[in-house]
PDB file of C-alpha atoms in Angstrom:
ATOM      1  CA  UNK A   1      22.438  -0.522 -16.574  1.00 60.00           C
ATOM      2  CA  UNK A   2      19.649  -3.143 -18.194  1.00 72.00           C
ATOM      3  CA  UNK A   3      15.803  -1.825 -17.726  1.00 69.00           C
ATOM      4  CA  UNK A   4      14.732  -4.479 -15.471  1.00 72.00           C
ATOM      5  CA  UNK A   5      17.643  -3.299 -13.004  1.00 79.00           C
ATOM      6  CA  UNK A   6      16.467   0.431 -13.573  1.00 83.00           C
ATOM      7  CA  UNK A   7      13.004  -0.613 -12.715  1.00 84.00           C
ATOM      8  CA  UNK A   8      14.121  -2.093  -9.516  1.00 87.00           C
ATOM      9  CA  UNK A   9      16.159   0.820  -8.994  1.00 89.00           C
ATOM     10  CA  UNK A  10      13.126   2.692  -9.282  1.00 90.00           C
ATOM     11  CA  UNK A  11      10.837   0.595  -7.404  1.00 91.00           C
ATOM     12  CA  UNK A  12      13.191   0.690  -4.265  1.00 91.00           C
ATOM     13  CA  UNK A  13      13.337   4.522  -4.355  1.00 91.00           C
ATOM     14  CA  UNK A  14       9.579   4.817  -4.273  1.00 91.00           C
ATOM     15  CA  UNK A  15       9.587   2.197  -1.094  1.00 92.00           C
ATOM     16  CA  UNK A  16      12.128   4.389   0.477  1.00 92.00           C
ATOM     17  CA  UNK A  17      10.274   7.575  -0.375  1.00 91.00           C
ATOM     18  CA  UNK A  18       7.201   5.673   1.089  1.00 90.00           C
ATOM     19  CA  UNK A  19       8.967   4.283   4.133  1.00 91.00           C
ATOM     20  CA  UNK A  20       9.643   7.913   5.172  1.00 89.00           C
ATOM     21  CA  UNK A  21       6.260   8.324   6.401  1.00 87.00           C
ATOM     22  CA  UNK A  22       6.983   5.863   8.919  1.00 88.00           C
ATOM     23  CA  UNK A  23       7.729   5.877  12.474  1.00 87.00           C
ATOM     24  CA  UNK A  24      11.468   5.705  13.124  1.00 85.00           C
ATOM     25  CA  UNK A  25      10.992   2.295  15.152  1.00 86.00           C
ATOM     26  CA  UNK A  26       9.512   0.436  12.194  1.00 87.00           C
ATOM     27  CA  UNK A  27      10.753   2.169   9.266  1.00 89.00           C
ATOM     28  CA  UNK A  28      13.938   0.440   8.504  1.00 90.00           C
ATOM     29  CA  UNK A  29      12.549  -2.769   9.184  1.00 91.00           C
ATOM     30  CA  UNK A  30       9.686  -2.141   6.819  1.00 92.00           C
ATOM     31  CA  UNK A  31      12.078  -0.885   4.034  1.00 93.00           C
ATOM     32  CA  UNK A  32      14.172  -3.998   4.364  1.00 92.00           C
ATOM     33  CA  UNK A  33      11.286  -6.412   3.790  1.00 93.00           C
ATOM     34  CA  UNK A  34       9.417  -4.775   0.890  1.00 93.00           C
ATOM     35  CA  UNK A  35      12.719  -3.917  -1.200  1.00 93.00           C
ATOM     36  CA  UNK A  36      13.698  -7.464  -0.568  1.00 92.00           C
ATOM     37  CA  UNK A  37      10.716  -8.638  -2.646  1.00 92.00           C
ATOM     38  CA  UNK A  38      11.860  -6.746  -5.456  1.00 92.00           C
ATOM     39  CA  UNK A  39      14.312  -9.369  -6.713  1.00 90.00           C
ATOM     40  CA  UNK A  40      11.678 -12.034  -6.166  1.00 89.00           C
ATOM     41  CA  UNK A  41       9.184  -9.852  -8.420  1.00 91.00           C
ATOM     42  CA  UNK A  42      12.142  -9.104 -11.223  1.00 89.00           C
ATOM     43  CA  UNK A  43      12.805 -12.959 -11.309  1.00 88.00           C
ATOM     44  CA  UNK A  44       9.416 -14.090 -11.364  1.00 86.00           C
ATOM     45  CA  UNK A  45       9.062 -16.932 -14.140  1.00 87.00           C
ATOM     46  CA  UNK A  46       5.305 -16.666 -14.273  1.00 88.00           C
ATOM     47  CA  UNK A  47       5.400 -13.391 -15.641  1.00 86.00           C
ATOM     48  CA  UNK A  48       6.709 -13.931 -19.099  1.00 84.00           C
ATOM     49  CA  UNK A  49       8.009 -10.337 -20.260  1.00 86.00           C
ATOM     50  CA  UNK A  50      10.124  -8.432 -18.604  1.00 85.00           C
ATOM     51  CA  UNK A  51       8.504  -4.944 -18.914  1.00 86.00           C
ATOM     52  CA  UNK A  52       5.283  -6.389 -17.130  1.00 88.00           C
ATOM     53  CA  UNK A  53       7.513  -7.811 -14.415  1.00 90.00           C
ATOM     54  CA  UNK A  54       9.171  -3.986 -14.384  1.00 89.00           C
ATOM     55  CA  UNK A  55       5.291  -2.874 -14.007  1.00 89.00           C
ATOM     56  CA  UNK A  56       4.659  -5.565 -11.325  1.00 91.00           C
ATOM     57  CA  UNK A  57       7.900  -4.152  -9.541  1.00 91.00           C
ATOM     58  CA  UNK A  58       6.620  -0.638  -9.914  1.00 90.00           C
ATOM     59  CA  UNK A  59       3.097  -1.574  -9.330  1.00 90.00           C
ATOM     60  CA  UNK A  60       4.083  -3.182  -5.765  1.00 92.00           C
ATOM     61  CA  UNK A  61       6.515  -0.195  -4.502  1.00 91.00           C
ATOM     62  CA  UNK A  62       3.283   1.951  -5.305  1.00 90.00           C
ATOM     63  CA  UNK A  63       1.356  -0.176  -3.085  1.00 90.00           C
ATOM     64  CA  UNK A  64       3.426   0.276   0.208  1.00 90.00           C
ATOM     65  CA  UNK A  65       2.069   4.123   0.214  1.00 90.00           C
ATOM     66  CA  UNK A  66      -1.222   2.174   1.261  1.00 88.00           C
ATOM     67  CA  UNK A  67       0.529   0.087   3.837  1.00 90.00           C
ATOM     68  CA  UNK A  68       2.222   3.258   5.020  1.00 91.00           C
ATOM     69  CA  UNK A  69      -0.469   4.716   5.858  1.00 88.00           C
ATOM     70  CA  UNK A  70      -1.987   1.596   7.755  1.00 88.00           C
ATOM     71  CA  UNK A  71       0.934   1.277   9.551  1.00 88.00           C
ATOM     72  CA  UNK A  72       1.027   4.811  10.876  1.00 86.00           C
ATOM     73  CA  UNK A  73      -2.311   4.689  12.019  1.00 84.00           C
ATOM     74  CA  UNK A  74      -1.696   1.411  13.638  1.00 81.00           C
ATOM     75  CA  UNK A  75       1.483   2.580  15.275  1.00 76.00           C
ATOM     76  CA  UNK A  76      -0.564   5.796  16.605  1.00 73.00           C
ATOM     77  CA  UNK A  77       2.106   7.795  15.532  1.00 57.00           C
ATOM     78  CA  UNK A  78       2.356  10.935  13.586  1.00 54.00           C
ATOM     79  CA  UNK A  79       4.520  11.644  10.583  1.00 50.00           C
ATOM     80  CA  UNK A  80       8.012  11.710  11.336  1.00 49.00           C
ATOM     81  CA  UNK A  81       8.417  14.391   8.667  1.00 47.00           C
ATOM     82  CA  UNK A  82       6.378  17.042  10.429  1.00 43.00           C
ATOM     83  CA  UNK A  83       2.841  16.713   8.717  1.00 46.00           C
ATOM     84  CA  UNK A  84      -0.092  15.499  10.875  1.00 44.00           C
ATOM     85  CA  UNK A  85      -1.362  12.102  10.479  1.00 40.00           C
ATOM     86  CA  UNK A  86      -5.017  12.993  11.554  1.00 39.00           C
ATOM     87  CA  UNK A  87      -4.976  10.479  14.148  1.00 37.00           C
ATOM     88  CA  UNK A  88      -5.961  11.267  17.608  1.00 39.00           C
ATOM     89  CA  UNK A  89      -3.961  10.001  20.149  1.00 38.00           C
ATOM     90  CA  UNK A  90      -2.047  11.214  23.065  1.00 39.00           C
ATOM     91  CA  UNK A  91      -1.685  14.983  22.268  1.00 37.00           C
ATOM     92  CA  UNK A  92       1.840  15.765  24.133  1.00 35.00           C
ATOM     93  CA  UNK A  93       3.279  12.564  22.839  1.00 37.00           C
ATOM     94  CA  UNK A  94       2.007  13.710  19.280  1.00 38.00           C
ATOM     95  CA  UNK A  95       3.761  17.200  19.754  1.00 35.00           C
ATOM     96  CA  UNK A  96       6.693  15.572  21.352  1.00 35.00           C
ATOM     97  CA  UNK A  97       7.430  13.281  18.226  1.00 40.00           C
ATOM     98  CA  UNK A  98       6.071  15.853  15.742  1.00 41.00           C
ATOM     99  CA  UNK A  99       8.680  18.516  16.641  1.00 41.00           C
ATOM    100  CA  UNK A 100      11.382  15.802  15.938  1.00 46.00           C
ATOM    101  CA  UNK A 101      12.261  15.706  12.196  1.00 49.00           C
ATOM    102  CA  UNK A 102      13.845  13.146  10.339  1.00 50.00           C
ATOM    103  CA  UNK A 103      16.820  14.688   8.686  1.00 46.00           C
ATOM    104  CA  UNK A 104      15.630  12.878   4.956  1.00 46.00           C
ATOM    105  CA  UNK A 105      12.126  14.808   5.573  1.00 49.00           C
ATOM    106  CA  UNK A 106      11.147  16.501   3.099  1.00 48.00           C
ATOM    107  CA  UNK A 107       9.897  20.472   3.476  1.00 52.00           C
ATOM    108  CA  UNK A 108       6.537  21.254   4.888  1.00 62.00           C
ATOM    109  CA  UNK A 109       4.194  21.973   2.471  1.00 69.00           C
ATOM    110  CA  UNK A 110       0.036  21.944   2.873  1.00 76.00           C
ATOM    111  CA  UNK A 111      -1.020  18.424   1.427  1.00 80.00           C
ATOM    112  CA  UNK A 112      -1.970  18.870  -2.399  1.00 82.00           C
ATOM    113  CA  UNK A 113       0.350  21.782  -3.430  1.00 84.00           C
ATOM    114  CA  UNK A 114       2.268  18.995  -5.147  1.00 85.00           C
ATOM    115  CA  UNK A 115      -0.743  17.843  -7.744  1.00 86.00           C
ATOM    116  CA  UNK A 116      -1.862  21.537  -8.019  1.00 88.00           C
ATOM    117  CA  UNK A 117       1.845  22.339  -9.172  1.00 89.00           C
ATOM    118  CA  UNK A 118       2.008  19.532 -11.353  1.00 88.00           C
ATOM    119  CA  UNK A 119      -1.306  20.577 -12.991  1.00 88.00           C
ATOM    120  CA  UNK A 120      -0.847  24.037 -13.649  1.00 89.00           C
ATOM    121  CA  UNK A 121       2.430  22.968 -15.313  1.00 89.00           C
ATOM    122  CA  UNK A 122       0.999  20.354 -17.663  1.00 88.00           C
ATOM    123  CA  UNK A 123      -2.130  22.940 -18.354  1.00 88.00           C
ATOM    124  CA  UNK A 124       0.313  25.494 -19.187  1.00 86.00           C
ATOM    125  CA  UNK A 125       2.467  23.122 -21.306  1.00 87.00           C
ATOM    126  CA  UNK A 126      -0.567  22.038 -23.161  1.00 83.00           C
ATOM    127  CA  UNK A 127      -1.808  25.687 -23.746  1.00 83.00           C
ATOM    128  CA  UNK A 128       1.837  26.465 -25.160  1.00 83.00           C
ATOM    129  CA  UNK A 129       1.719  23.228 -27.369  1.00 81.00           C
ATOM    130  CA  UNK A 130      -2.426  24.110 -28.573  1.00 80.00           C
ATOM    131  CA  UNK A 131      -1.127  27.437 -29.815  1.00 80.00           C
ATOM    132  CA  UNK A 132       1.999  26.152 -31.391  1.00 80.00           C
ATOM    133  CA  UNK A 133       0.669  23.135 -32.994  1.00 77.00           C
ATOM    134  CA  UNK A 134      -2.699  22.706 -34.317  1.00 76.00           C
ATOM    135  CA  UNK A 135      -3.899  19.504 -32.700  1.00 73.00           C
ATOM    136  CA  UNK A 136      -4.741  16.707 -35.868  1.00 76.00           C
ATOM    137  CA  UNK A 137      -5.314  12.994 -36.133  1.00 77.00           C
ATOM    138  CA  UNK A 138      -4.700  10.860 -33.476  1.00 76.00           C
ATOM    139  CA  UNK A 139      -2.355  13.700 -32.079  1.00 76.00           C
ATOM    140  CA  UNK A 140      -5.672  15.184 -30.178  1.00 80.00           C
ATOM    141  CA  UNK A 141      -6.213  12.007 -28.447  1.00 81.00           C
ATOM    142  CA  UNK A 142      -2.982  13.016 -26.576  1.00 81.00           C
ATOM    143  CA  UNK A 143      -4.497  16.606 -25.674  1.00 82.00           C
ATOM    144  CA  UNK A 144      -7.548  15.196 -24.513  1.00 85.00           C
ATOM    145  CA  UNK A 145      -5.654  12.932 -22.204  1.00 85.00           C
ATOM    146  CA  UNK A 146      -3.513  15.625 -20.775  1.00 85.00           C
ATOM    147  CA  UNK A 147      -6.599  17.555 -20.113  1.00 87.00           C
ATOM    148  CA  UNK A 148      -8.132  14.952 -18.232  1.00 89.00           C
ATOM    149  CA  UNK A 149      -4.804  14.399 -16.484  1.00 90.00           C
ATOM    150  CA  UNK A 150      -5.009  17.959 -15.034  1.00 89.00           C
ATOM    151  CA  UNK A 151      -8.606  17.531 -14.102  1.00 90.00           C
ATOM    152  CA  UNK A 152      -7.875  14.653 -12.030  1.00 91.00           C
ATOM    153  CA  UNK A 153      -4.925  16.356 -10.704  1.00 91.00           C
ATOM    154  CA  UNK A 154      -6.710  19.275  -9.769  1.00 91.00           C
ATOM    155  CA  UNK A 155      -9.462  17.232  -8.042  1.00 91.00           C
ATOM    156  CA  UNK A 156      -6.605  15.616  -6.141  1.00 90.00           C
ATOM    157  CA  UNK A 157      -5.302  18.730  -4.934  1.00 89.00           C
ATOM    158  CA  UNK A 158      -8.662  20.019  -4.128  1.00 90.00           C
ATOM    159  CA  UNK A 159      -9.451  17.052  -1.987  1.00 89.00           C
ATOM    160  CA  UNK A 160      -6.094  16.705  -0.193  1.00 87.00           C
ATOM    161  CA  UNK A 161      -6.054  20.470   0.503  1.00 86.00           C
ATOM    162  CA  UNK A 162      -9.528  20.455   2.279  1.00 87.00           C
ATOM    163  CA  UNK A 163      -8.337  17.222   4.110  1.00 85.00           C
ATOM    164  CA  UNK A 164      -5.317  19.217   5.286  1.00 83.00           C
ATOM    165  CA  UNK A 165      -7.190  22.176   6.514  1.00 83.00           C
ATOM    166  CA  UNK A 166      -9.689  19.856   8.210  1.00 81.00           C
ATOM    167  CA  UNK A 167      -6.822  18.290  10.338  1.00 80.00           C
ATOM    168  CA  UNK A 168      -5.249  21.695  10.852  1.00 76.00           C
ATOM    169  CA  UNK A 169      -8.227  22.789  12.556  1.00 77.00           C
ATOM    170  CA  UNK A 170      -8.185  19.625  14.549  1.00 71.00           C
ATOM    171  CA  UNK A 171      -4.722  19.904  15.632  1.00 65.00           C
ATOM    172  CA  UNK A 172      -3.553  23.262  14.636  1.00 61.00           C
ATOM    173  CA  UNK A 173       0.091  23.255  14.586  1.00 56.00           C
ATOM    174  CA  UNK A 174       2.760  24.591  17.333  1.00 52.00           C
ATOM    175  CA  UNK A 175       5.097  26.889  16.248  1.00 47.00           C
TER     176      UNK A 175
ATOM    177  CA  UNK B   1     -12.559 -10.813  13.316  1.00 69.00           C
ATOM    178  CA  UNK B   2     -14.442  -9.372  10.222  1.00 74.00           C
ATOM    179  CA  UNK B   3     -13.895 -11.638   7.521  1.00 77.00           C
ATOM    180  CA  UNK B   4     -13.536  -9.777   4.075  1.00 82.00           C
ATOM    181  CA  UNK B   5     -13.134 -11.245   0.576  1.00 84.00           C
ATOM    182  CA  UNK B   6      -9.309 -10.553   0.853  1.00 88.00           C
ATOM    183  CA  UNK B   7      -8.717 -11.756   4.240  1.00 90.00           C
ATOM    184  CA  UNK B   8     -10.734 -14.892   3.107  1.00 90.00           C
ATOM    185  CA  UNK B   9      -8.176 -15.349   0.258  1.00 91.00           C
ATOM    186  CA  UNK B  10      -5.116 -14.861   2.369  1.00 92.00           C
ATOM    187  CA  UNK B  11      -6.480 -17.185   5.218  1.00 92.00           C
ATOM    188  CA  UNK B  12      -7.126 -20.030   2.639  1.00 92.00           C
ATOM    189  CA  UNK B  13      -3.713 -19.588   1.319  1.00 92.00           C
ATOM    190  CA  UNK B  14      -2.113 -19.897   4.400  1.00 92.00           C
ATOM    191  CA  UNK B  15      -4.348 -23.172   5.580  1.00 92.00           C
ATOM    192  CA  UNK B  16      -3.158 -24.744   2.215  1.00 92.00           C
ATOM    193  CA  UNK B  17      -0.299 -25.624   3.951  1.00 91.00           C
ATOM    194  CA  UNK B  18      -0.492 -24.310   7.649  1.00 90.00           C
ATOM    195  CA  UNK B  19       3.396 -25.541   8.184  1.00 90.00           C
ATOM    196  CA  UNK B  20       4.648 -23.489   5.177  1.00 90.00           C
ATOM    197  CA  UNK B  21       6.550 -20.199   5.819  1.00 93.00           C
ATOM    198  CA  UNK B  22       5.190 -17.665   3.226  1.00 93.00           C
ATOM    199  CA  UNK B  23       6.912 -14.184   2.096  1.00 92.00           C
ATOM    200  CA  UNK B  24       4.828 -11.329   0.889  1.00 91.00           C
ATOM    201  CA  UNK B  25       5.251 -11.535  -2.939  1.00 92.00           C
ATOM    202  CA  UNK B  26       4.524 -15.493  -2.822  1.00 92.00           C
ATOM    203  CA  UNK B  27       1.019 -14.500  -0.869  1.00 93.00           C
ATOM    204  CA  UNK B  28       0.269 -11.512  -2.858  1.00 92.00           C
ATOM    205  CA  UNK B  29       0.517 -14.212  -6.022  1.00 92.00           C
ATOM    206  CA  UNK B  30      -1.650 -16.827  -4.372  1.00 92.00           C
ATOM    207  CA  UNK B  31      -4.012 -14.235  -2.908  1.00 91.00           C
ATOM    208  CA  UNK B  32      -4.256 -12.228  -6.096  1.00 91.00           C
ATOM    209  CA  UNK B  33      -3.954  -9.409  -3.954  1.00 91.00           C
ATOM    210  CA  UNK B  34      -1.743  -5.994  -4.138  1.00 91.00           C
ATOM    211  CA  UNK B  35       0.637  -5.156  -1.725  1.00 90.00           C
ATOM    212  CA  UNK B  36      -1.095  -2.400  -0.673  1.00 90.00           C
ATOM    213  CA  UNK B  37      -3.840  -4.574   0.748  1.00 91.00           C
ATOM    214  CA  UNK B  38      -1.862  -7.384   1.719  1.00 92.00           C
ATOM    215  CA  UNK B  39       0.811  -5.752   4.384  1.00 93.00           C
ATOM    216  CA  UNK B  40      -1.709  -3.934   6.467  1.00 92.00           C
ATOM    217  CA  UNK B  41      -3.788  -7.294   6.656  1.00 92.00           C
ATOM    218  CA  UNK B  42      -0.414  -9.182   7.737  1.00 93.00           C
ATOM    219  CA  UNK B  43       0.101  -6.492   9.979  1.00 91.00           C
ATOM    220  CA  UNK B  44      -3.244  -6.598  11.492  1.00 91.00           C
ATOM    221  CA  UNK B  45      -3.152 -10.097  11.706  1.00 92.00           C
ATOM    222  CA  UNK B  46       0.235 -10.102  13.596  1.00 91.00           C
ATOM    223  CA  UNK B  47      -1.026  -7.691  16.193  1.00 90.00           C
ATOM    224  CA  UNK B  48      -3.640 -10.095  16.655  1.00 90.00           C
ATOM    225  CA  UNK B  49      -1.364 -12.878  17.427  1.00 92.00           C
ATOM    226  CA  UNK B  50      -2.631 -15.011  14.630  1.00 92.00           C
ATOM    227  CA  UNK B  51       0.179 -14.666  12.287  1.00 93.00           C
ATOM    228  CA  UNK B  52       4.016 -15.004  13.110  1.00 93.00           C
ATOM    229  CA  UNK B  53       6.838 -13.270  11.108  1.00 92.00           C
ATOM    230  CA  UNK B  54      10.593 -14.298  11.197  1.00 92.00           C
ATOM    231  CA  UNK B  55      13.331 -13.288   8.706  1.00 91.00           C
ATOM    232  CA  UNK B  56      15.305 -15.473   6.427  1.00 87.00           C
ATOM    233  CA  UNK B  57      18.252 -16.801   7.808  1.00 83.00           C
ATOM    234  CA  UNK B  58      21.285 -16.247   5.090  1.00 73.00           C
ATOM    235  CA  UNK B  59      21.723 -19.220   3.213  1.00 67.00           C
ATOM    236  CA  UNK B  60      24.160 -20.339   0.331  1.00 62.00           C
ATOM    237  CA  UNK B  61      21.133 -20.479  -1.935  1.00 64.00           C
ATOM    238  CA  UNK B  62      19.969 -17.450  -1.734  1.00 65.00           C
ATOM    239  CA  UNK B  63      22.266 -16.286  -4.357  1.00 69.00           C
ATOM    240  CA  UNK B  64      23.327 -12.863  -2.512  1.00 75.00           C
ATOM    241  CA  UNK B  65      19.471 -11.478  -2.429  1.00 81.00           C
ATOM    242  CA  UNK B  66      18.466  -9.934   0.293  1.00 86.00           C
ATOM    243  CA  UNK B  67      16.667 -11.799   3.461  1.00 89.00           C
ATOM    244  CA  UNK B  68      13.109 -11.748   3.211  1.00 91.00           C
ATOM    245  CA  UNK B  69      10.634 -11.616   5.941  1.00 92.00           C
ATOM    246  CA  UNK B  70       8.330 -14.715   6.293  1.00 94.00           C
ATOM    247  CA  UNK B  71       4.654 -15.559   7.776  1.00 95.00           C
ATOM    248  CA  UNK B  72       3.036 -18.117   9.162  1.00 94.00           C
ATOM    249  CA  UNK B  73      -0.483 -18.586  10.997  1.00 94.00           C
ATOM    250  CA  UNK B  74       0.012 -19.395  14.619  1.00 93.00           C
ATOM    251  CA  UNK B  75      -1.844 -22.000  16.709  1.00 92.00           C
ATOM    252  CA  UNK B  76      -4.320 -19.558  17.585  1.00 92.00           C
ATOM    253  CA  UNK B  77      -4.246 -18.220  13.762  1.00 91.00           C
ATOM    254  CA  UNK B  78      -5.087 -21.669  12.318  1.00 92.00           C
ATOM    255  CA  UNK B  79      -7.923 -22.549  14.618  1.00 92.00           C
ATOM    256  CA  UNK B  80      -9.527 -19.099  14.319  1.00 91.00           C
ATOM    257  CA  UNK B  81      -8.947 -18.971  10.538  1.00 91.00           C
ATOM    258  CA  UNK B  82     -10.593 -22.290  10.155  1.00 91.00           C
ATOM    259  CA  UNK B  83     -13.224 -21.625  12.357  1.00 91.00           C
ATOM    260  CA  UNK B  84     -14.303 -18.138  10.300  1.00 88.00           C
ATOM    261  CA  UNK B  85     -13.874 -19.883   6.847  1.00 87.00           C
ATOM    262  CA  UNK B  86     -16.179 -22.536   8.068  1.00 88.00           C
ATOM    263  CA  UNK B  87     -18.789 -20.182   9.251  1.00 86.00           C
ATOM    264  CA  UNK B  88     -18.490 -18.167   6.232  1.00 83.00           C
ATOM    265  CA  UNK B  89     -18.805 -21.317   3.877  1.00 81.00           C
ATOM    266  CA  UNK B  90     -21.972 -22.140   6.304  1.00 84.00           C
ATOM    267  CA  UNK B  91     -23.473 -18.669   5.885  1.00 79.00           C
ATOM    268  CA  UNK B  92     -22.869 -18.535   2.275  1.00 76.00           C
ATOM    269  CA  UNK B  93     -24.390 -22.115   1.787  1.00 75.00           C
ATOM    270  CA  UNK B  94     -27.535 -21.100   3.697  1.00 73.00           C
ATOM    271  CA  UNK B  95     -28.216 -17.969   1.559  1.00 72.00           C
ATOM    272  CA  UNK B  96     -27.556 -19.978  -1.981  1.00 68.00           C
ATOM    273  CA  UNK B  97     -29.787 -22.536  -0.337  1.00 66.00           C
ATOM    274  CA  UNK B  98     -32.754 -19.608   0.223  1.00 61.00           C
ATOM    275  CA  UNK B  99     -33.133 -21.150   3.663  1.00 57.00           C
ATOM    276  CA  UNK B 100     -32.456 -17.751   5.591  1.00 55.00           C
ATOM    277  CA  UNK B 101     -33.558 -15.475   2.485  1.00 56.00           C
ATOM    278  CA  UNK B 102     -36.815 -13.803   3.370  1.00 57.00           C
ATOM    279  CA  UNK B 103     -39.546 -14.688   0.856  1.00 50.00           C
ATOM    280  CA  UNK B 104     -41.534 -11.575  -0.837  1.00 57.00           C
ATOM    281  CA  UNK B 105     -45.199 -11.261   0.385  1.00 54.00           C
ATOM    282  CA  UNK B 106     -45.128 -13.915   3.136  1.00 50.00           C
ATOM    283  CA  UNK B 107     -44.797 -12.536   6.696  1.00 51.00           C
ATOM    284  CA  UNK B 108     -43.413 -14.751   9.510  1.00 48.00           C
TER     285      UNK B 108
END
């Protein structure tokens, strides 16, 4: 498999993951639409280098998460994977559709758990590496970058968790 | 319709050739917008009936690639887009001319 094809597959997987947050009635159509753009990006003659085309495809795929957030709000439906959308709509309809979980839906975790886990894992790896190898020369920048990444992930985790708590307090889950 | 910078760019691209059907990546490139900005905008325009969408028909020159979804301004979309862009241009011209900008120290 070439690197370009590999990037296209990864981008397709990212779009598929993003589309899982969409209501059932528009999920397939949106996935087909967005995935169909990937060959156009990978064959874009305006971008000279293959690696830049791959980066463009991945950036395009990442952008679909934002589109999904808007489309979900516009559809006035909560996520079909069971997590709440934060949209105040018809409560009865909301609860009914929330109870139907998509078979591909990931397990229910509070928002912010994944970034928190990632931050802790990176932090632990960092501590082990720092103790094992004294950072010298340009390697120190790698350590600093990892430290900044941990900080960013921690902030993201806290913000998402607070938002999740707020949503839960507005719409407590029925279980 | 609140005319933002990205929306102005998208409408300008559509108005450059009102008869042309454009797919998402084509619009992204022409309007220099990321996918996360373009698609919500297209969805909003479609809800308002200003943009129509249709799937590409299977053709031999497609080369086996999956069919794309194409977008075009509707008649109403063309009218509204032209009007809004003209109003924005007029407002911008007035501001740059300084005719509507209040002068400090002078009370009307």
